[in-house]
Amino acid sequence: MEKSQSACPLPPKESSLFKRIVKYYDQKQYKTGLKFANQILSNPKFAEHGETLSMKGILLNCMGKKEEARDLVKRGLRANLQSFVCWHIYGLIMKSDRKYEEAIRCYIQALKLDPNNLQVLRDLSVLQMHTRDLEGCKETRTKLLTQRPSQRASWVGYAVIQHFLGNLDAAANVVNEFLKVQTGIEPYNYEHSELLLYYITILVESKRFDEALSFMESCTKDVVDHVTYLETHADLLFKLGRGKDAENDVWDLLERNPENKLYYELLYRVEAPGPGDVSVKYKTLQKCLNKFPSARLPKLLFLDLLEGDEFVSKAHEFLQHNLRRGVPTLFVQLKRFYNSPEKVASLESLYLTYRKNLDLHGTLGPISSARPTSKSEECIPEPPSTSLWLNYLLASHFNHIGQVQKALDIVSAELEINPTIVDLYVLKAEIYRDAGDVVTASRWMEEAQSLDTADRFINALCTKYMVQAQRLEDAEAMALKFTRGSSTAAAYLSEMQCMWFLIENALALRTMKRYGEALKLCHEIDRHYSAVLEDQLDFHSYCLRKGTLRAYVETVRLEDRLRDHPAYFNAASLAIEMYLFLHLNPLGEETETVDQPGSNMPSSELKKIRNKQRRAERRAEAEAQRSKADQERREQGQRSRQNADREAEADKPPEVEELDPKKISQT
């Protein structure tokens, strides 16, 4: 009797209360919804009403009470196995626990009871896309399109899943049919523009270049992303063997951004449809230099082509201009020429000539070495900053070619003249680091940071150098200057998924024989990449609503190869290396960080080391507890503000087990 009562429809009064529960859940007013749920359940007749129990469970889940929520939802499902609401809510609970396969089964069961429920179909399609069940997702989105053919998301969702399945013709046909029924499009409509570009992308991927070009030229006025339009239009012309017709597009692109190397490559192809030779590039770059006299990239590309005296003459002009402007990144721009010994020798000769001219005459020399120079022009005095940046360039040059002592002498002499220039301290630190003295390098970088405490880049660089010098406590104190909240710098940077910090710390800890702590950081990096994969969940529905289809397709493809990223590869390689070492050299409970040769130490020294390790472990445990308490307070604050939307609340990840360095190293 109780079971049948729990499955019966609610009377009008309770049914009205139940509708209000659903409304407050949708409005994220969870406490108010919970109050009405308790009001229904307080009636002995409906104490085991399945749908109300399930709604109370999902409300508690959104408030962070996961255990109680899970029990209530299971009770509700047992009370009414024939309710699609109970199955749907149980699926939401499984989804919040990241048990996606279970959630999908729940949604499918809910659809057996209510085949036309749009919300369940949408939720199911999102999870199927997230788990890459593309065939299942296609079937679900077919139902959505059949039931809601008037909704934009139904069409684009079906087109996108066909695209991912490789059915490019089907995807193109779906988008084309949808575009035919579009009327009353406002000018400069971004969503419509993105749909047009997405359609062109599908045509290009299916190698229907003529059709793509024809369609593109018919909708020029409707595309608001002009850069993408010009790039795609030019690319299509090249694919069709009409490179000359792409000239206007390429020049328009260069007008927008003369520092993009890809556009110069396109221009070479315009001027020489076959394999381009140096003479074609030479003439092309001459045009670019005349058209964009202030652009940096065409000058460097032009220097790439030159040899001998021509290179010296043009390099002379380029160097003089940048030295007088005081460009700290000048050497970085010139690094491209250091693969050629002849060009390196020419550049060094120019540097030394400038230094000699400045010392003797106070000037770099003539503006152009290709014409006679008057005495008055030769004697134009240079500002003091020119000498500063010339010495900076010389020191960078000698450091790069391995003449460390010369580089140190130059930068040290310049520091005596200009002791407040931060770049000189940074350069000196780099020289020491490249020479292998990371401890001294970190000291000089610390000096640089003290001169400009508001520079976040210098702060990060100083932190990195300190970690490499195994000054981990100093590095954390330095990083703490640019962190927020009351947590430790290490916890904050880990939470912010700062990969370089974690990898550098892991390398330093490995060098210090603290394998457990190093492995813990490697596992944290792996968790961060898993979190990035999880974060795509909400975008499967968001991007379809917003119409950002090209970016969505690129993002999904990126997620599928996310662990190809160099940071993950480096962390994984480091972890594998340490696990192999630990397999061959197992550590005891008390000897993780004691070096093997230390077995010959006196017992008193070993005792001191072990006591120091215990104190470090206690400090680490205390910091972990403080970090966990801070995290709990932040989560509580977020719950009280109720600032997350329904899906974000329901999809809150389960608690992750705390990593224990000692257990990891002894596994």
Tab-separated table of C-alpha atoms in Angstrom, residues 77-507:
chain	number	residue	atom	x	y	z
A	77	LEU	CA	13.844	5.744	-7.040
A	78	ARG	CA	13.002	2.611	-5.047
A	79	ALA	CA	9.664	4.153	-4.140
A	80	ASN	CA	8.738	4.849	-7.765
A	81	LEU	CA	10.681	2.939	-10.408
A	82	GLN	CA	8.176	3.993	-13.071
A	83	SER	CA	8.868	7.726	-12.726
A	84	PHE	CA	11.073	9.332	-15.369
A	85	VAL	CA	11.672	12.180	-12.883
A	86	CYS	CA	13.315	9.818	-10.396
A	87	TRP	CA	15.515	8.279	-13.078
A	88	HIS	CA	16.457	11.684	-14.459
A	89	ILE	CA	17.419	12.996	-11.026
A	90	TYR	CA	19.390	9.856	-10.251
A	91	GLY	CA	21.229	10.441	-13.521
A	92	LEU	CA	22.028	14.007	-12.438
A	93	ILE	CA	23.463	12.671	-9.175
A	94	MET	CA	25.623	10.176	-11.071
A	95	LYS	CA	26.738	12.963	-13.376
A	96	SER	CA	27.791	15.126	-10.419
A	97	ASP	CA	29.856	12.151	-9.181
A	98	ARG	CA	31.434	11.873	-12.655
A	99	LYS	CA	29.947	8.427	-13.157
A	100	TYR	CA	28.971	9.257	-16.699
A	101	GLU	CA	28.204	5.754	-17.939
A	102	GLU	CA	25.803	5.253	-15.010
A	103	ALA	CA	24.209	8.634	-15.710
A	104	ILE	CA	23.704	7.732	-19.372
A	105	ARG	CA	21.961	4.490	-18.382
A	106	CYS	CA	19.681	6.453	-16.052
A	107	TYR	CA	18.792	8.927	-18.800
A	108	ILE	CA	18.049	6.092	-21.223
A	109	GLN	CA	15.763	4.486	-18.638
A	110	ALA	CA	14.024	7.839	-18.117
A	111	LEU	CA	13.455	8.107	-21.876
A	112	LYS	CA	11.880	4.655	-21.937
A	113	LEU	CA	9.266	6.047	-19.554
A	114	ASP	CA	8.961	9.427	-21.304
A	115	PRO	CA	10.457	9.173	-24.825
A	116	ASN	CA	9.756	12.792	-25.769
A	117	ASN	CA	11.220	14.557	-22.741
A	118	LEU	CA	13.391	17.310	-24.222
A	119	GLN	CA	15.398	18.046	-21.084
A	120	VAL	CA	16.428	14.413	-20.677
A	121	LEU	CA	17.321	14.224	-24.368
A	122	ARG	CA	19.499	17.325	-24.080
A	123	ASP	CA	21.248	16.033	-20.957
A	124	LEU	CA	21.791	12.656	-22.609
A	125	SER	CA	23.283	14.197	-25.767
A	126	VAL	CA	25.716	16.264	-23.691
A	127	LEU	CA	27.007	13.221	-21.797
A	128	GLN	CA	27.223	11.123	-24.946
A	129	MET	CA	29.311	13.841	-26.576
A	130	HIS	CA	31.456	14.155	-23.458
A	131	THR	CA	32.173	10.415	-23.403
A	132	ARG	CA	32.615	10.455	-27.212
A	133	ASP	CA	29.721	8.073	-27.814
A	134	LEU	CA	29.251	9.743	-31.183
A	135	GLU	CA	26.833	7.213	-32.671
A	136	GLY	CA	24.604	7.392	-29.608
A	137	CYS	CA	24.797	11.177	-29.649
A	138	LYS	CA	23.755	11.236	-33.312
A	139	GLU	CA	20.681	9.151	-32.498
A	140	THR	CA	19.762	11.446	-29.594
A	141	ARG	CA	20.223	14.632	-31.610
A	142	THR	CA	18.160	13.151	-34.426
A	143	LYS	CA	15.277	12.858	-31.950
A	144	LEU	CA	15.842	16.434	-30.777
A	145	LEU	CA	15.767	17.714	-34.359
A	146	THR	CA	12.620	15.703	-35.088
A	147	GLN	CA	10.814	17.043	-32.029
A	148	ARG	CA	12.067	20.643	-32.181
A	149	PRO	CA	12.801	21.489	-35.831
A	150	SER	CA	12.193	25.179	-35.155
A	151	GLN	CA	15.086	25.489	-32.684
A	152	ARG	CA	18.475	26.593	-33.973
A	153	ALA	CA	20.352	24.382	-31.468
A	154	SER	CA	18.622	21.277	-32.833
A	155	TRP	CA	19.938	21.907	-36.349
A	156	VAL	CA	23.463	22.921	-35.462
A	157	GLY	CA	23.762	20.137	-32.876
A	158	TYR	CA	22.857	17.541	-35.487
A	159	ALA	CA	25.236	19.097	-38.030
A	160	VAL	CA	28.120	19.139	-35.548
A	161	ILE	CA	27.730	15.489	-34.578
A	162	GLN	CA	27.682	14.502	-38.254
A	163	HIS	CA	30.855	16.572	-38.653
A	164	PHE	CA	32.594	14.713	-35.813
A	165	LEU	CA	31.533	11.379	-37.292
A	166	GLY	CA	33.182	12.342	-40.575
A	167	ASN	CA	29.892	12.559	-42.484
A	168	LEU	CA	30.878	15.888	-44.034
A	169	ASP	CA	28.321	15.848	-46.845
A	170	ALA	CA	25.508	15.168	-44.384
A	171	ALA	CA	26.734	17.943	-42.080
A	172	ALA	CA	26.946	20.392	-44.992
A	173	ASN	CA	23.441	19.477	-46.163
A	174	VAL	CA	21.986	20.041	-42.685
A	175	VAL	CA	23.579	23.486	-42.354
A	176	ASN	CA	22.580	24.401	-45.910
A	177	GLU	CA	18.954	23.424	-45.294
A	178	PHE	CA	18.897	25.444	-42.097
A	179	LEU	CA	20.366	28.499	-43.855
A	180	LYS	CA	17.638	28.326	-46.496
A	181	VAL	CA	14.901	28.892	-43.905
A	182	GLN	CA	16.725	31.755	-42.177
A	183	THR	CA	14.911	35.038	-42.740
A	184	GLY	CA	15.082	38.508	-41.258
A	185	ILE	CA	18.768	38.305	-40.336
A	186	GLU	CA	19.939	41.572	-38.814
A	187	PRO	CA	23.112	43.217	-40.154
A	188	TYR	CA	26.356	42.315	-38.355
A	189	ASN	CA	24.785	39.268	-36.720
A	190	TYR	CA	27.693	37.379	-35.169
A	191	GLU	CA	25.920	34.042	-34.717
A	192	HIS	CA	24.795	34.013	-38.348
A	193	SER	CA	28.311	34.967	-39.455
A	194	GLU	CA	29.798	32.080	-37.481
A	195	LEU	CA	27.296	29.658	-38.998
A	196	LEU	CA	28.276	30.793	-42.502
A	197	LEU	CA	31.977	30.341	-41.738
A	198	TYR	CA	31.265	26.943	-40.188
A	199	TYR	CA	29.466	25.868	-43.362
A	200	ILE	CA	32.462	27.008	-45.418
A	201	THR	CA	34.783	25.067	-43.073
A	202	ILE	CA	32.812	21.866	-43.687
A	203	LEU	CA	32.926	22.415	-47.454
A	204	VAL	CA	36.694	22.961	-47.319
A	205	GLU	CA	37.252	19.811	-45.225
A	206	SER	CA	35.190	17.834	-47.746
A	207	LYS	CA	37.373	19.324	-50.553
A	208	ARG	CA	34.429	21.052	-52.249
A	209	PHE	CA	36.575	24.106	-52.951
A	210	ASP	CA	34.599	25.539	-55.888
A	211	GLU	CA	31.354	25.358	-53.954
A	212	ALA	CA	32.988	26.885	-50.870
A	213	LEU	CA	34.438	29.788	-52.872
A	214	SER	CA	31.166	30.464	-54.663
A	215	PHE	CA	29.202	30.448	-51.417
A	216	MET	CA	31.800	32.615	-49.700
A	217	GLU	CA	31.643	35.303	-52.352
A	218	SER	CA	27.840	35.303	-52.166
A	219	CYS	CA	27.768	36.078	-48.428
A	220	THR	CA	30.620	38.576	-48.096
A	221	LYS	CA	28.467	41.255	-46.495
A	222	ASP	CA	27.134	38.853	-43.826
A	223	VAL	CA	30.539	37.782	-42.442
A	224	VAL	CA	31.759	39.983	-39.593
A	225	ASP	CA	35.066	38.189	-38.974
A	226	HIS	CA	36.917	39.864	-41.837
A	227	VAL	CA	40.350	38.426	-41.027
A	228	THR	CA	39.083	34.844	-41.163
A	229	TYR	CA	37.155	35.664	-44.320
A	230	LEU	CA	40.241	37.031	-46.087
A	231	GLU	CA	42.472	34.154	-44.921
A	232	THR	CA	39.951	31.514	-46.008
A	233	HIS	CA	39.191	33.245	-49.309
A	234	ALA	CA	42.889	33.486	-50.189
A	235	ASP	CA	43.475	29.863	-49.176
A	236	LEU	CA	40.622	28.689	-51.419
A	237	LEU	CA	42.014	30.621	-54.366
A	238	PHE	CA	45.407	28.986	-53.874
A	239	LYS	CA	43.800	25.548	-53.623
A	240	LEU	CA	42.040	26.194	-56.939
A	241	GLY	CA	45.259	27.328	-58.617
A	242	ARG	CA	44.198	30.972	-58.781
A	243	GLY	CA	46.958	32.413	-56.637
A	244	LYS	CA	47.180	35.675	-58.597
A	245	ASP	CA	43.547	36.432	-57.719
A	246	ALA	CA	44.447	36.217	-54.022
A	247	GLU	CA	46.826	39.189	-54.180
A	248	ASN	CA	44.271	41.741	-52.975
A	249	ASP	CA	43.291	39.501	-50.050
A	250	VAL	CA	46.916	39.077	-48.963
A	251	TRP	CA	47.676	42.795	-49.152
A	252	ASP	CA	44.523	43.507	-47.126
A	253	LEU	CA	45.742	41.055	-44.495
A	254	LEU	CA	49.173	42.691	-44.414
A	255	GLU	CA	47.539	46.092	-43.985
A	256	ARG	CA	45.824	44.708	-40.896
A	257	ASN	CA	48.900	42.980	-39.470
A	258	PRO	CA	52.302	43.400	-41.158
A	259	GLU	CA	53.950	41.333	-38.378
A	260	ASN	CA	52.349	38.008	-39.378
A	261	LYS	CA	54.865	35.747	-41.128
A	262	LEU	CA	52.141	33.586	-42.695
A	263	TYR	CA	50.951	36.527	-44.794
A	264	TYR	CA	54.419	36.996	-46.293
A	265	GLU	CA	54.490	33.312	-47.212
A	266	LEU	CA	51.163	33.810	-48.989
A	267	LEU	CA	52.566	36.833	-50.787
A	268	TYR	CA	55.520	34.780	-52.050
A	269	ARG	CA	53.042	32.276	-53.490
A	270	VAL	CA	51.141	35.073	-55.213
A	271	GLU	CA	54.279	36.444	-56.859
A	272	ALA	CA	55.649	33.007	-57.806
A	273	PRO	CA	52.979	30.273	-58.232
A	274	GLY	CA	55.755	27.670	-58.561
A	275	PRO	CA	58.621	27.075	-56.105
A	276	GLY	CA	59.730	30.575	-55.129
A	277	ASP	CA	63.360	31.603	-55.504
A	278	VAL	CA	65.343	34.223	-53.617
A	279	SER	CA	64.907	36.874	-56.304
A	280	VAL	CA	61.106	36.692	-56.045
A	281	LYS	CA	61.241	36.976	-52.262
A	282	TYR	CA	63.719	39.837	-52.590
A	283	LYS	CA	61.421	41.864	-54.850
A	284	THR	CA	58.369	41.041	-52.742
A	285	LEU	CA	60.008	42.167	-49.516
A	286	GLN	CA	61.228	45.355	-51.186
A	287	LYS	CA	57.585	46.205	-51.881
A	288	CYS	CA	56.665	45.404	-48.283
A	289	LEU	CA	59.466	47.576	-46.896
A	290	ASN	CA	58.278	50.498	-49.001
A	291	LYS	CA	54.661	49.955	-47.972
A	292	PHE	CA	55.302	49.237	-44.262
A	293	PRO	CA	58.463	51.182	-43.353
A	294	SER	CA	57.880	50.897	-39.596
A	295	ALA	CA	57.174	47.137	-39.562
A	296	ARG	CA	59.822	44.961	-37.934
A	297	LEU	CA	59.197	41.545	-39.507
A	298	PRO	CA	59.810	42.436	-43.193
A	299	LYS	CA	63.188	43.886	-42.244
A	300	LEU	CA	64.176	40.648	-40.528
A	301	LEU	CA	62.868	38.534	-43.406
A	302	PHE	CA	64.843	40.713	-45.802
A	303	LEU	CA	67.993	40.182	-43.733
A	304	ASP	CA	67.380	36.420	-43.934
A	305	LEU	CA	67.883	36.626	-47.701
A	306	LEU	CA	71.014	38.759	-47.723
A	307	GLU	CA	74.643	37.701	-47.517
A	308	GLY	CA	77.999	39.446	-47.307
A	309	ASP	CA	78.185	43.225	-47.656
A	310	GLU	CA	74.467	43.562	-48.371
A	311	PHE	CA	73.684	41.864	-45.072
A	312	VAL	CA	76.153	44.099	-43.217
A	313	SER	CA	74.665	47.253	-44.746
A	314	LYS	CA	71.037	46.407	-43.910
A	315	ALA	CA	71.931	44.970	-40.493
A	316	HIS	CA	73.787	48.221	-39.787
A	317	GLU	CA	70.608	50.233	-40.424
A	318	PHE	CA	68.458	47.834	-38.388
A	319	LEU	CA	70.848	47.821	-35.424
A	320	GLN	CA	71.310	51.581	-35.328
A	321	HIS	CA	67.575	52.201	-35.385
A	322	ASN	CA	66.852	49.768	-32.543
A	323	LEU	CA	69.852	50.733	-30.400
A	324	ARG	CA	68.839	54.377	-30.525
A	325	ARG	CA	65.288	53.446	-29.601
A	326	GLY	CA	66.527	51.310	-26.701
A	327	VAL	CA	64.892	47.964	-27.526
A	328	PRO	CA	65.772	45.352	-24.835
A	329	THR	CA	64.509	42.495	-27.033
A	330	LEU	CA	66.866	43.334	-29.905
A	331	PHE	CA	69.064	40.283	-29.334
A	332	VAL	CA	66.012	37.995	-29.270
A	333	GLN	CA	65.102	39.298	-32.727
A	334	LEU	CA	68.643	38.708	-33.982
A	335	LYS	CA	68.874	35.108	-32.706
A	336	ARG	CA	67.452	33.882	-36.012
A	337	PHE	CA	70.791	34.724	-37.691
A	338	TYR	CA	72.947	32.763	-35.225
A	339	ASN	CA	72.624	29.564	-37.248
A	340	SER	CA	74.957	31.112	-39.830
A	341	PRO	CA	78.610	31.496	-38.708
A	342	GLU	CA	79.185	34.158	-41.390
A	343	LYS	CA	76.299	36.292	-40.152
A	344	VAL	CA	77.383	35.852	-36.528
A	345	ALA	CA	80.850	37.100	-37.437
A	346	SER	CA	79.365	40.069	-39.315
A	347	LEU	CA	77.106	40.991	-36.406
A	348	GLU	CA	79.940	40.722	-33.889
A	349	SER	CA	82.082	42.964	-36.084
A	350	LEU	CA	79.284	45.545	-36.160
A	351	TYR	CA	78.828	45.378	-32.367
A	352	LEU	CA	82.537	45.904	-31.726
A	353	THR	CA	82.748	48.701	-34.296
A	354	TYR	CA	79.888	50.511	-32.559
A	355	ARG	CA	81.615	50.066	-29.209
A	356	LYS	CA	84.847	51.483	-30.593
A	357	ASN	CA	83.083	54.422	-32.269
A	358	LEU	CA	81.202	55.252	-29.076
A	359	ASP	CA	84.379	55.161	-27.007
A	360	LEU	CA	86.329	57.325	-29.478
A	361	HIS	CA	83.712	59.655	-30.963
A	362	GLY	CA	80.515	59.198	-28.934
A	363	THR	CA	78.590	58.022	-32.011
A	364	LEU	CA	77.648	54.709	-33.601
A	365	GLY	CA	78.812	55.851	-37.012
A	366	PRO	CA	77.131	56.765	-40.315
A	367	ILE	CA	73.437	56.147	-40.867
A	368	SER	CA	74.168	54.256	-44.095
A	369	SER	CA	77.452	52.644	-45.020
A	370	ALA	CA	76.471	52.682	-48.689
A	371	ARG	CA	77.060	56.396	-49.169
A	372	PRO	CA	79.722	58.946	-48.139
A	373	THR	CA	79.211	60.552	-44.763
A	374	SER	CA	80.022	64.077	-43.737
A	375	LYS	CA	82.125	64.788	-40.681
A	376	SER	CA	79.220	66.543	-39.004
A	377	GLU	CA	77.042	63.448	-39.480
A	378	GLU	CA	79.712	61.158	-38.081
A	379	CYS	CA	80.004	63.304	-34.977
A	380	ILE	CA	76.324	63.366	-34.027
A	381	PRO	CA	76.516	62.440	-30.316
A	382	GLU	CA	74.484	59.477	-29.123
A	383	PRO	CA	72.389	59.616	-25.945
A	384	PRO	CA	73.756	57.649	-22.948
A	385	SER	CA	71.028	55.035	-23.400
A	386	THR	CA	72.586	53.948	-26.716
A	387	SER	CA	75.772	52.872	-24.952
A	388	LEU	CA	73.707	51.052	-22.317
A	389	TRP	CA	71.738	48.977	-24.832
A	390	LEU	CA	74.815	48.318	-26.953
A	391	ASN	CA	76.546	46.803	-23.918
A	392	TYR	CA	73.384	44.840	-23.155
A	393	LEU	CA	73.451	43.505	-26.732
A	394	LEU	CA	77.168	42.695	-26.540
A	395	ALA	CA	76.784	40.804	-23.254
A	396	SER	CA	73.842	38.815	-24.669
A	397	HIS	CA	75.893	38.013	-27.772
A	398	PHE	CA	78.957	36.770	-25.892
A	399	ASN	CA	76.785	34.740	-23.522
A	400	HIS	CA	75.038	33.081	-26.470
A	401	ILE	CA	78.300	32.067	-28.179
A	402	GLY	CA	79.755	30.726	-24.911
A	403	GLN	CA	82.202	33.496	-23.984
A	404	VAL	CA	80.812	33.820	-20.486
A	405	GLN	CA	83.628	35.809	-18.907
A	406	LYS	CA	83.422	38.529	-21.553
A	407	ALA	CA	79.668	38.734	-21.066
A	408	LEU	CA	80.060	39.015	-17.279
A	409	ASP	CA	82.728	41.698	-17.571
A	410	ILE	CA	80.563	43.827	-19.855
A	411	VAL	CA	77.379	43.572	-17.797
A	412	SER	CA	79.251	44.124	-14.505
A	413	ALA	CA	80.916	47.260	-15.868
A	414	GLU	CA	77.567	48.563	-17.095
A	415	LEU	CA	75.966	47.885	-13.706
A	416	GLU	CA	78.507	50.166	-12.064
A	417	ILE	CA	77.327	52.961	-14.361
A	418	ASN	CA	73.578	52.129	-14.310
A	419	PRO	CA	72.856	50.265	-11.054
A	420	THR	CA	69.071	50.761	-11.307
A	421	ILE	CA	68.410	49.071	-14.678
A	422	VAL	CA	66.476	45.879	-13.938
A	423	ASP	CA	67.244	44.295	-17.335
A	424	LEU	CA	70.976	44.260	-16.541
A	425	TYR	CA	70.418	42.249	-13.359
A	426	VAL	CA	68.171	39.840	-15.250
A	427	LEU	CA	70.821	39.417	-17.944
A	428	LYS	CA	73.533	38.790	-15.362
A	429	ALA	CA	71.345	36.144	-13.742
A	430	GLU	CA	70.805	34.493	-17.134
A	431	ILE	CA	74.560	34.445	-17.772
A	432	TYR	CA	75.230	32.692	-14.451
A	433	ARG	CA	72.397	30.245	-15.080
A	434	ASP	CA	73.683	29.393	-18.571
A	435	ALA	CA	77.134	28.896	-17.036
A	436	GLY	CA	75.640	26.384	-14.582
A	437	ASP	CA	75.767	28.474	-11.383
A	438	VAL	CA	72.051	28.504	-10.588
A	439	VAL	CA	72.537	29.605	-6.973
A	440	THR	CA	74.364	32.807	-7.935
A	441	ALA	CA	71.868	33.298	-10.765
A	442	SER	CA	69.000	33.182	-8.281
A	443	ARG	CA	70.737	35.794	-6.085
A	444	TRP	CA	71.082	38.216	-8.996
A	445	MET	CA	67.501	37.602	-10.060
A	446	GLU	CA	66.417	38.310	-6.498
A	447	GLU	CA	68.285	41.609	-6.733
A	448	ALA	CA	66.424	42.407	-9.957
A	449	GLN	CA	63.097	41.662	-8.306
A	450	SER	CA	63.887	43.978	-5.400
A	451	LEU	CA	64.262	46.877	-7.860
A	452	ASP	CA	60.791	46.365	-9.351
A	453	THR	CA	58.504	44.596	-6.908
A	454	ALA	CA	55.394	45.338	-8.991
A	455	ASP	CA	56.578	43.401	-12.051
A	456	ARG	CA	54.815	40.047	-12.087
A	457	PHE	CA	57.044	38.652	-14.845
A	458	ILE	CA	60.237	39.377	-12.888
A	459	ASN	CA	58.599	37.861	-9.806
A	460	ALA	CA	57.773	34.656	-11.700
A	461	LEU	CA	61.268	34.516	-13.194
A	462	CYS	CA	62.834	34.990	-9.775
A	463	THR	CA	60.646	32.224	-8.349
A	464	LYS	CA	61.733	29.895	-11.157
A	465	TYR	CA	65.417	30.603	-10.585
A	466	MET	CA	65.043	30.017	-6.843
A	467	VAL	CA	63.368	26.675	-7.446
A	468	GLN	CA	66.137	25.646	-9.844
A	469	ALA	CA	68.650	26.600	-7.138
A	470	GLN	CA	66.717	24.362	-4.691
A	471	ARG	CA	65.783	27.387	-2.560
A	472	LEU	CA	62.236	26.104	-2.256
A	473	GLU	CA	61.213	28.044	0.851
A	474	ASP	CA	62.542	31.297	-0.627
A	475	ALA	CA	60.748	30.529	-3.888
A	476	GLU	CA	57.446	30.023	-2.084
A	477	ALA	CA	57.911	33.288	-0.190
A	478	MET	CA	58.630	35.057	-3.479
A	479	ALA	CA	55.596	33.559	-5.205
A	480	LEU	CA	53.430	34.498	-2.222
A	481	LYS	CA	53.852	38.178	-3.135
A	482	PHE	CA	51.576	37.711	-6.130
A	483	THR	CA	49.103	35.185	-4.736
A	484	ARG	CA	45.699	35.787	-3.219
A	485	GLY	CA	43.939	34.391	-0.208
A	486	SER	CA	45.353	32.935	2.965
A	487	SER	CA	46.580	29.650	1.478
A	488	THR	CA	50.235	28.886	0.840
A	489	ALA	CA	51.863	29.933	-2.419
A	490	ALA	CA	52.362	26.303	-3.440
A	491	ALA	CA	48.693	25.479	-2.829
A	492	TYR	CA	47.536	28.605	-4.665
A	493	LEU	CA	49.737	28.011	-7.713
A	494	SER	CA	48.670	24.377	-7.825
A	495	GLU	CA	45.020	25.432	-7.668
A	496	MET	CA	45.678	27.882	-10.516
A	497	GLN	CA	47.186	24.994	-12.535
A	498	CYS	CA	50.550	26.733	-12.847
A	499	MET	CA	52.328	23.930	-14.692
A	500	TRP	CA	55.813	25.428	-14.947
A	501	PHE	CA	55.927	25.959	-11.174
A	502	LEU	CA	54.898	22.370	-10.463
A	503	ILE	CA	57.350	20.898	-12.983
A	504	GLU	CA	60.271	23.018	-11.786
A	505	ASN	CA	59.494	22.070	-8.169
A	506	ALA	CA	59.286	18.400	-9.088
A	507	LEU	CA	62.666	18.576	-10.833
